């Protein structure tokens, strides 16, 4: 029961403003690609549901970010989130679509997940719009520095965005030790 509610809450978003000037669009595309490159790697950290039926539930996520290949900006995240002894696979894919973004969390709104319906990158922050049937909301991921990222997921209740999940991630150090072989 928790995992389904958790996944539904983890996907809502706000529509982002499209870029209208072609010159801005070209620089925005390279800026967006640079942002998604900067979130590649392994991230780990605690989170908490801060509103709703499961308010106060604490969890920990381990995620690996891989930027989109080619000229399209975007990212694929894979990993797990754990509550006590229960572990839930997590995945998301956000891909540039013109001046905006689309994608999905888990298997999208057609399954048990959410659809990414819009998005924008500004400075060290990405905002994506999320939808599942009549539920709308936003996910905001903000890089505090090279090693830390805060994620907030909010849902729209009437005309107000209400934060429901907060997550603080730290980049995992990459082990660069060389391992030799023994003959």
PDB file of C-alpha atoms in Angstrom:
ATOM      1  CA  UNK A   1       0.000   0.000   0.000  1.00  0.00           C
ATOM      2  CA  UNK A   2       2.764   2.451   0.920  1.00  0.00           C
ATOM      3  CA  UNK A   3       4.726   1.918  -2.281  1.00  0.00           C
ATOM      4  CA  UNK A   4       1.780   2.647  -4.591  1.00  0.00           C
ATOM      5  CA  UNK A   5       0.821   5.819  -2.707  1.00  0.00           C
ATOM      6  CA  UNK A   6       4.482   6.811  -2.510  1.00  0.00           C
ATOM      7  CA  UNK A   7       4.870   6.419  -6.276  1.00  0.00           C
ATOM      8  CA  UNK A   8       1.699   8.372  -7.018  1.00  0.00           C
ATOM      9  CA  UNK A   9       2.818  11.248  -4.824  1.00  0.00           C
ATOM     10  CA  UNK A  10       6.333  11.174  -6.364  1.00  0.00           C
ATOM     11  CA  UNK A  11       5.188  12.348  -9.727  1.00  0.00           C
ATOM     12  CA  UNK A  12       3.165  15.546  -9.837  1.00  0.00           C
ATOM     13  CA  UNK A  13       4.365  18.785 -11.436  1.00  0.00           C
ATOM     14  CA  UNK A  14       3.906  22.315 -12.683  1.00  0.00           C
ATOM     15  CA  UNK A  15       3.980  23.378 -16.322  1.00  0.00           C
ATOM     16  CA  UNK A  16       7.187  25.153 -17.237  1.00  0.00           C
ATOM     17  CA  UNK A  17       7.598  28.168 -19.502  1.00  0.00           C
ATOM     18  CA  UNK A  18       8.790  27.372 -23.040  1.00  0.00           C
ATOM     19  CA  UNK A  19      11.708  29.204 -24.622  1.00  0.00           C
ATOM     20  CA  UNK A  20      10.438  31.274 -27.565  1.00  0.00           C
ATOM     21  CA  UNK A  21      13.511  32.972 -29.012  1.00  0.00           C
ATOM     22  CA  UNK A  22      15.579  30.722 -31.333  1.00  0.00           C
ATOM     23  CA  UNK A  23      18.894  32.228 -30.165  1.00  0.00           C
ATOM     24  CA  UNK A  24      17.915  31.641 -26.555  1.00  0.00           C
ATOM     25  CA  UNK A  25      16.772  28.144 -27.494  1.00  0.00           C
ATOM     26  CA  UNK A  26      20.221  27.146 -28.789  1.00  0.00           C
ATOM     27  CA  UNK A  27      21.993  28.407 -25.666  1.00  0.00           C
ATOM     28  CA  UNK A  28      19.260  26.905 -23.484  1.00  0.00           C
ATOM     29  CA  UNK A  29      19.797  23.512 -25.128  1.00  0.00           C
ATOM     30  CA  UNK A  30      23.514  23.501 -24.292  1.00  0.00           C
ATOM     31  CA  UNK A  31      22.781  24.814 -20.777  1.00  0.00           C
ATOM     32  CA  UNK A  32      20.173  22.087 -20.263  1.00  0.00           C
ATOM     33  CA  UNK A  33      22.555  19.384 -21.539  1.00  0.00           C
ATOM     34  CA  UNK A  34      25.276  20.663 -19.175  1.00  0.00           C
ATOM     35  CA  UNK A  35      22.841  20.513 -16.254  1.00  0.00           C
ATOM     36  CA  UNK A  36      21.891  16.891 -16.947  1.00  0.00           C
ATOM     37  CA  UNK A  37      25.571  15.972 -17.411  1.00  0.00           C
ATOM     38  CA  UNK A  38      26.217  17.456 -13.956  1.00  0.00           C
ATOM     39  CA  UNK A  39      23.642  15.170 -12.303  1.00  0.00           C
ATOM     40  CA  UNK A  40      25.181  12.010 -13.706  1.00  0.00           C
ATOM     41  CA  UNK A  41      26.595   9.610 -11.153  1.00  0.00           C
ATOM     42  CA  UNK A  42      25.470   7.893  -7.978  1.00  0.00           C
ATOM     43  CA  UNK A  43      23.303   9.739  -5.452  1.00  0.00           C
ATOM     44  CA  UNK A  44      22.162   8.617  -2.001  1.00  0.00           C
ATOM     45  CA  UNK A  45      20.159  10.265   0.725  1.00  0.00           C
ATOM     46  CA  UNK A  46      17.203  10.476   3.083  1.00  0.00           C
ATOM     47  CA  UNK A  47      13.737  11.736   2.337  1.00  0.00           C
ATOM     48  CA  UNK A  48      10.455  12.271   4.097  1.00  0.00           C
ATOM     49  CA  UNK A  49       6.797  12.491   3.180  1.00  0.00           C
ATOM     50  CA  UNK A  50       5.792  15.866   4.627  1.00  0.00           C
ATOM     51  CA  UNK A  51       2.055  15.952   3.867  1.00  0.00           C
ATOM     52  CA  UNK A  52      -0.865  13.619   3.390  1.00  0.00           C
ATOM     53  CA  UNK A  53      -1.835  10.237   4.774  1.00  0.00           C
ATOM     54  CA  UNK A  54       1.775   9.034   5.077  1.00  0.00           C
ATOM     55  CA  UNK A  55       3.131  12.261   6.594  1.00  0.00           C
ATOM     56  CA  UNK A  56       6.248  11.610   8.675  1.00  0.00           C
ATOM     57  CA  UNK A  57       7.283   8.489   6.756  1.00  0.00           C
ATOM     58  CA  UNK A  58      11.052   8.512   6.295  1.00  0.00           C
ATOM     59  CA  UNK A  59      12.870   6.697   3.505  1.00  0.00           C
ATOM     60  CA  UNK A  60      16.290   6.460   1.849  1.00  0.00           C
ATOM     61  CA  UNK A  61      17.003   6.453  -1.888  1.00  0.00           C
ATOM     62  CA  UNK A  62      19.983   5.221  -3.921  1.00  0.00           C
ATOM     63  CA  UNK A  63      19.899   6.473  -7.518  1.00  0.00           C
ATOM     64  CA  UNK A  64      22.206   6.411 -10.521  1.00  0.00           C
ATOM     65  CA  UNK A  65      21.844   9.215 -13.068  1.00  0.00           C
ATOM     66  CA  UNK A  66      22.874   8.712 -16.693  1.00  0.00           C
ATOM     67  CA  UNK A  67      22.591  11.663 -19.100  1.00  0.00           C
ATOM     68  CA  UNK A  68      20.865  11.171 -22.470  1.00  0.00           C
ATOM     69  CA  UNK A  69      23.169  10.274 -25.341  1.00  0.00           C
ATOM     70  CA  UNK A  70      23.433  12.365 -28.499  1.00  0.00           C
ATOM     71  CA  UNK A  71      22.324  15.963 -28.859  1.00  0.00           C
ATOM     72  CA  UNK A  72      19.111  15.684 -26.833  1.00  0.00           C
ATOM     73  CA  UNK A  73      19.233  16.908 -23.228  1.00  0.00           C
ATOM     74  CA  UNK A  74      17.810  14.661 -20.540  1.00  0.00           C
ATOM     75  CA  UNK A  75      18.565  12.070 -17.893  1.00  0.00           C
ATOM     76  CA  UNK A  76      17.677   8.504 -16.932  1.00  0.00           C
ATOM     77  CA  UNK A  77      17.573   7.653 -13.235  1.00  0.00           C
ATOM     78  CA  UNK A  78      17.523   4.114 -11.885  1.00  0.00           C
ATOM     79  CA  UNK A  79      17.730   2.832  -8.334  1.00  0.00           C
ATOM     80  CA  UNK A  80      15.706   2.056  -5.246  1.00  0.00           C
ATOM     81  CA  UNK A  81      14.027   3.755  -2.314  1.00  0.00           C
ATOM     82  CA  UNK A  82      13.731   1.930   1.001  1.00  0.00           C
ATOM     83  CA  UNK A  83      11.306   2.311   3.899  1.00  0.00           C
ATOM     84  CA  UNK A  84      12.363   0.029   6.744  1.00  0.00           C
ATOM     85  CA  UNK A  85      12.629  -3.462   5.261  1.00  0.00           C
ATOM     86  CA  UNK A  86      10.574  -2.573   2.177  1.00  0.00           C
ATOM     87  CA  UNK A  87      12.422  -1.597  -0.984  1.00  0.00           C
ATOM     88  CA  UNK A  88      10.817  -0.126  -4.104  1.00  0.00           C
ATOM     89  CA  UNK A  89      12.543   0.103  -7.500  1.00  0.00           C
ATOM     90  CA  UNK A  90      12.595   3.672  -8.806  1.00  0.00           C
ATOM     91  CA  UNK A  91      13.175   4.829 -12.363  1.00  0.00           C
ATOM     92  CA  UNK A  92      12.621   8.007 -14.283  1.00  0.00           C
ATOM     93  CA  UNK A  93      13.390   9.245 -17.741  1.00  0.00           C
ATOM     94  CA  UNK A  94      13.258  12.914 -18.693  1.00  0.00           C
ATOM     95  CA  UNK A  95      13.942  13.788 -22.343  1.00  0.00           C
ATOM     96  CA  UNK A  96      14.033  17.094 -24.183  1.00  0.00           C
ATOM     97  CA  UNK A  97      11.088  17.609 -26.513  1.00  0.00           C
ATOM     98  CA  UNK A  98      11.565  20.877 -28.396  1.00  0.00           C
ATOM     99  CA  UNK A  99      11.693  23.703 -25.854  1.00  0.00           C
ATOM    100  CA  UNK A 100      10.165  21.507 -23.117  1.00  0.00           C
ATOM    101  CA  UNK A 101      10.487  17.981 -21.701  1.00  0.00           C
ATOM    102  CA  UNK A 102       8.550  14.745 -21.519  1.00  0.00           C
ATOM    103  CA  UNK A 103       9.112  11.331 -20.017  1.00  0.00           C
ATOM    104  CA  UNK A 104       7.903   9.109 -17.233  1.00  0.00           C
ATOM    105  CA  UNK A 105       8.393   7.897 -13.687  1.00  0.00           C
ATOM    106  CA  UNK A 106       8.270   4.100 -13.483  1.00  0.00           C
ATOM    107  CA  UNK A 107       5.969   2.928 -16.282  1.00  0.00           C
ATOM    108  CA  UNK A 108       4.157   6.250 -16.732  1.00  0.00           C
ATOM    109  CA  UNK A 109       0.555   7.209 -16.008  1.00  0.00           C
ATOM    110  CA  UNK A 110      -0.721   4.343 -18.192  1.00  0.00           C
ATOM    111  CA  UNK A 111       0.737   1.964 -15.577  1.00  0.00           C
ATOM    112  CA  UNK A 112       1.455   2.643 -11.910  1.00  0.00           C
ATOM    113  CA  UNK A 113       3.692   5.681 -12.471  1.00  0.00           C
ATOM    114  CA  UNK A 114       3.485   9.260 -13.681  1.00  0.00           C
ATOM    115  CA  UNK A 115       4.030  11.118 -16.932  1.00  0.00           C
ATOM    116  CA  UNK A 116       6.486  14.010 -17.274  1.00  0.00           C
ATOM    117  CA  UNK A 117       4.447  16.555 -19.250  1.00  0.00           C
ATOM    118  CA  UNK A 118       6.663  19.645 -19.295  1.00  0.00           C
ATOM    119  CA  UNK A 119       9.897  21.013 -17.967  1.00  0.00           C
ATOM    120  CA  UNK A 120      12.614  23.629 -17.938  1.00  0.00           C
ATOM    121  CA  UNK A 121      16.161  24.079 -16.681  1.00  0.00           C
ATOM    122  CA  UNK A 122      17.278  27.347 -15.096  1.00  0.00           C
ATOM    123  CA  UNK A 123      20.707  27.749 -13.533  1.00  0.00           C
ATOM    124  CA  UNK A 124      21.153  24.729 -11.221  1.00  0.00           C
ATOM    125  CA  UNK A 125      17.479  23.760 -11.107  1.00  0.00           C
ATOM    126  CA  UNK A 126      15.169  21.602 -13.181  1.00  0.00           C
ATOM    127  CA  UNK A 127      11.379  21.842 -12.830  1.00  0.00           C
ATOM    128  CA  UNK A 128       9.239  19.173 -14.458  1.00  0.00           C
ATOM    129  CA  UNK A 129       5.481  18.924 -14.659  1.00  0.00           C
ATOM    130  CA  UNK A 130       3.954  15.598 -13.694  1.00  0.00           C
ATOM    131  CA  UNK A 131       0.520  14.127 -14.292  1.00  0.00           C
ATOM    132  CA  UNK A 132      -1.509  11.069 -13.428  1.00  0.00           C
ATOM    133  CA  UNK A 133      -5.167  11.202 -14.412  1.00  0.00           C
ATOM    134  CA  UNK A 134      -6.586  14.272 -12.576  1.00  0.00           C
ATOM    135  CA  UNK A 135      -3.549  14.797 -10.341  1.00  0.00           C
ATOM    136  CA  UNK A 136      -1.018  17.439 -11.336  1.00  0.00           C
ATOM    137  CA  UNK A 137       2.104  18.674  -9.647  1.00  0.00           C
ATOM    138  CA  UNK A 138       5.810  19.427  -9.930  1.00  0.00           C
ATOM    139  CA  UNK A 139       9.195  18.003  -9.143  1.00  0.00           C
ATOM    140  CA  UNK A 140      11.949  20.525  -8.498  1.00  0.00           C
ATOM    141  CA  UNK A 141      15.522  19.242  -8.335  1.00  0.00           C
ATOM    142  CA  UNK A 142      18.098  21.839  -7.271  1.00  0.00           C
ATOM    143  CA  UNK A 143      21.853  21.287  -7.228  1.00  0.00           C
ATOM    144  CA  UNK A 144      23.150  23.011  -4.094  1.00  0.00           C
ATOM    145  CA  UNK A 145      26.744  22.332  -5.200  1.00  0.00           C
ATOM    146  CA  UNK A 146      28.626  19.574  -7.070  1.00  0.00           C
ATOM    147  CA  UNK A 147      27.996  17.094  -4.248  1.00  0.00           C
ATOM    148  CA  UNK A 148      24.428  17.758  -3.054  1.00  0.00           C
ATOM    149  CA  UNK A 149      20.962  17.990  -4.577  1.00  0.00           C
ATOM    150  CA  UNK A 150      17.573  18.710  -3.000  1.00  0.00           C
ATOM    151  CA  UNK A 151      14.378  17.363  -4.558  1.00  0.00           C
ATOM    152  CA  UNK A 152      10.880  18.573  -3.699  1.00  0.00           C
ATOM    153  CA  UNK A 153       7.710  17.049  -5.076  1.00  0.00           C
ATOM    154  CA  UNK A 154       4.525  19.061  -4.776  1.00  0.00           C
ATOM    155  CA  UNK A 155       0.922  18.402  -5.776  1.00  0.00           C
ATOM    156  CA  UNK A 156      -1.661  20.910  -6.873  1.00  0.00           C
ATOM    157  CA  UNK A 157      -4.574  21.188  -4.452  1.00  0.00           C
ATOM    158  CA  UNK A 158      -7.146  23.557  -5.923  1.00  0.00           C
ATOM    159  CA  UNK A 159      -4.924  26.527  -6.902  1.00  0.00           C
ATOM    160  CA  UNK A 160      -2.094  25.903  -4.416  1.00  0.00           C
ATOM    161  CA  UNK A 161       1.046  23.783  -4.816  1.00  0.00           C
ATOM    162  CA  UNK A 162       1.549  21.729  -1.642  1.00  0.00           C
ATOM    163  CA  UNK A 163       4.966  20.120  -0.985  1.00  0.00           C
ATOM    164  CA  UNK A 164       4.488  16.424  -0.163  1.00  0.00           C
ATOM    165  CA  UNK A 165       7.966  14.873  -0.453  1.00  0.00           C
ATOM    166  CA  UNK A 166      11.410  16.217   0.335  1.00  0.00           C
ATOM    167  CA  UNK A 167      14.662  14.435  -0.490  1.00  0.00           C
ATOM    168  CA  UNK A 168      18.290  15.433   0.208  1.00  0.00           C
ATOM    169  CA  UNK A 169      20.809  13.579  -1.931  1.00  0.00           C
ATOM    170  CA  UNK A 170      24.599  13.468  -1.687  1.00  0.00           C
ATOM    171  CA  UNK A 171      26.845  12.341  -4.505  1.00  0.00           C
ATOM    172  CA  UNK A 172      28.585   9.064  -3.737  1.00  0.00           C
ATOM    173  CA  UNK A 173      32.338   9.161  -4.106  1.00  0.00           C
ATOM    174  CA  UNK A 174      33.706   7.196  -7.035  1.00  0.00           C
ATOM    175  CA  UNK A 175      36.286   4.596  -6.052  1.00  0.00           C
ATOM    176  CA  UNK A 176      39.255   5.234  -8.317  1.00  0.00           C
ATOM    177  CA  UNK A 177      41.500   2.572  -6.810  1.00  0.00           C
ATOM    178  CA  UNK A 178      43.089   0.383  -9.469  1.00  0.00           C
ATOM    179  CA  UNK A 179      42.732  -3.318  -8.895  1.00  0.00           C
ATOM    180  CA  UNK A 180      45.527  -5.547 -10.189  1.00  0.00           C
ATOM    181  CA  UNK A 181      45.432  -9.140 -11.164  1.00  0.00           C
ATOM    182  CA  UNK A 182      47.294 -12.020  -9.594  1.00  0.00           C
ATOM    183  CA  UNK A 183      48.898 -14.631 -11.836  1.00  0.00           C
TER     184      UNK A 183
END
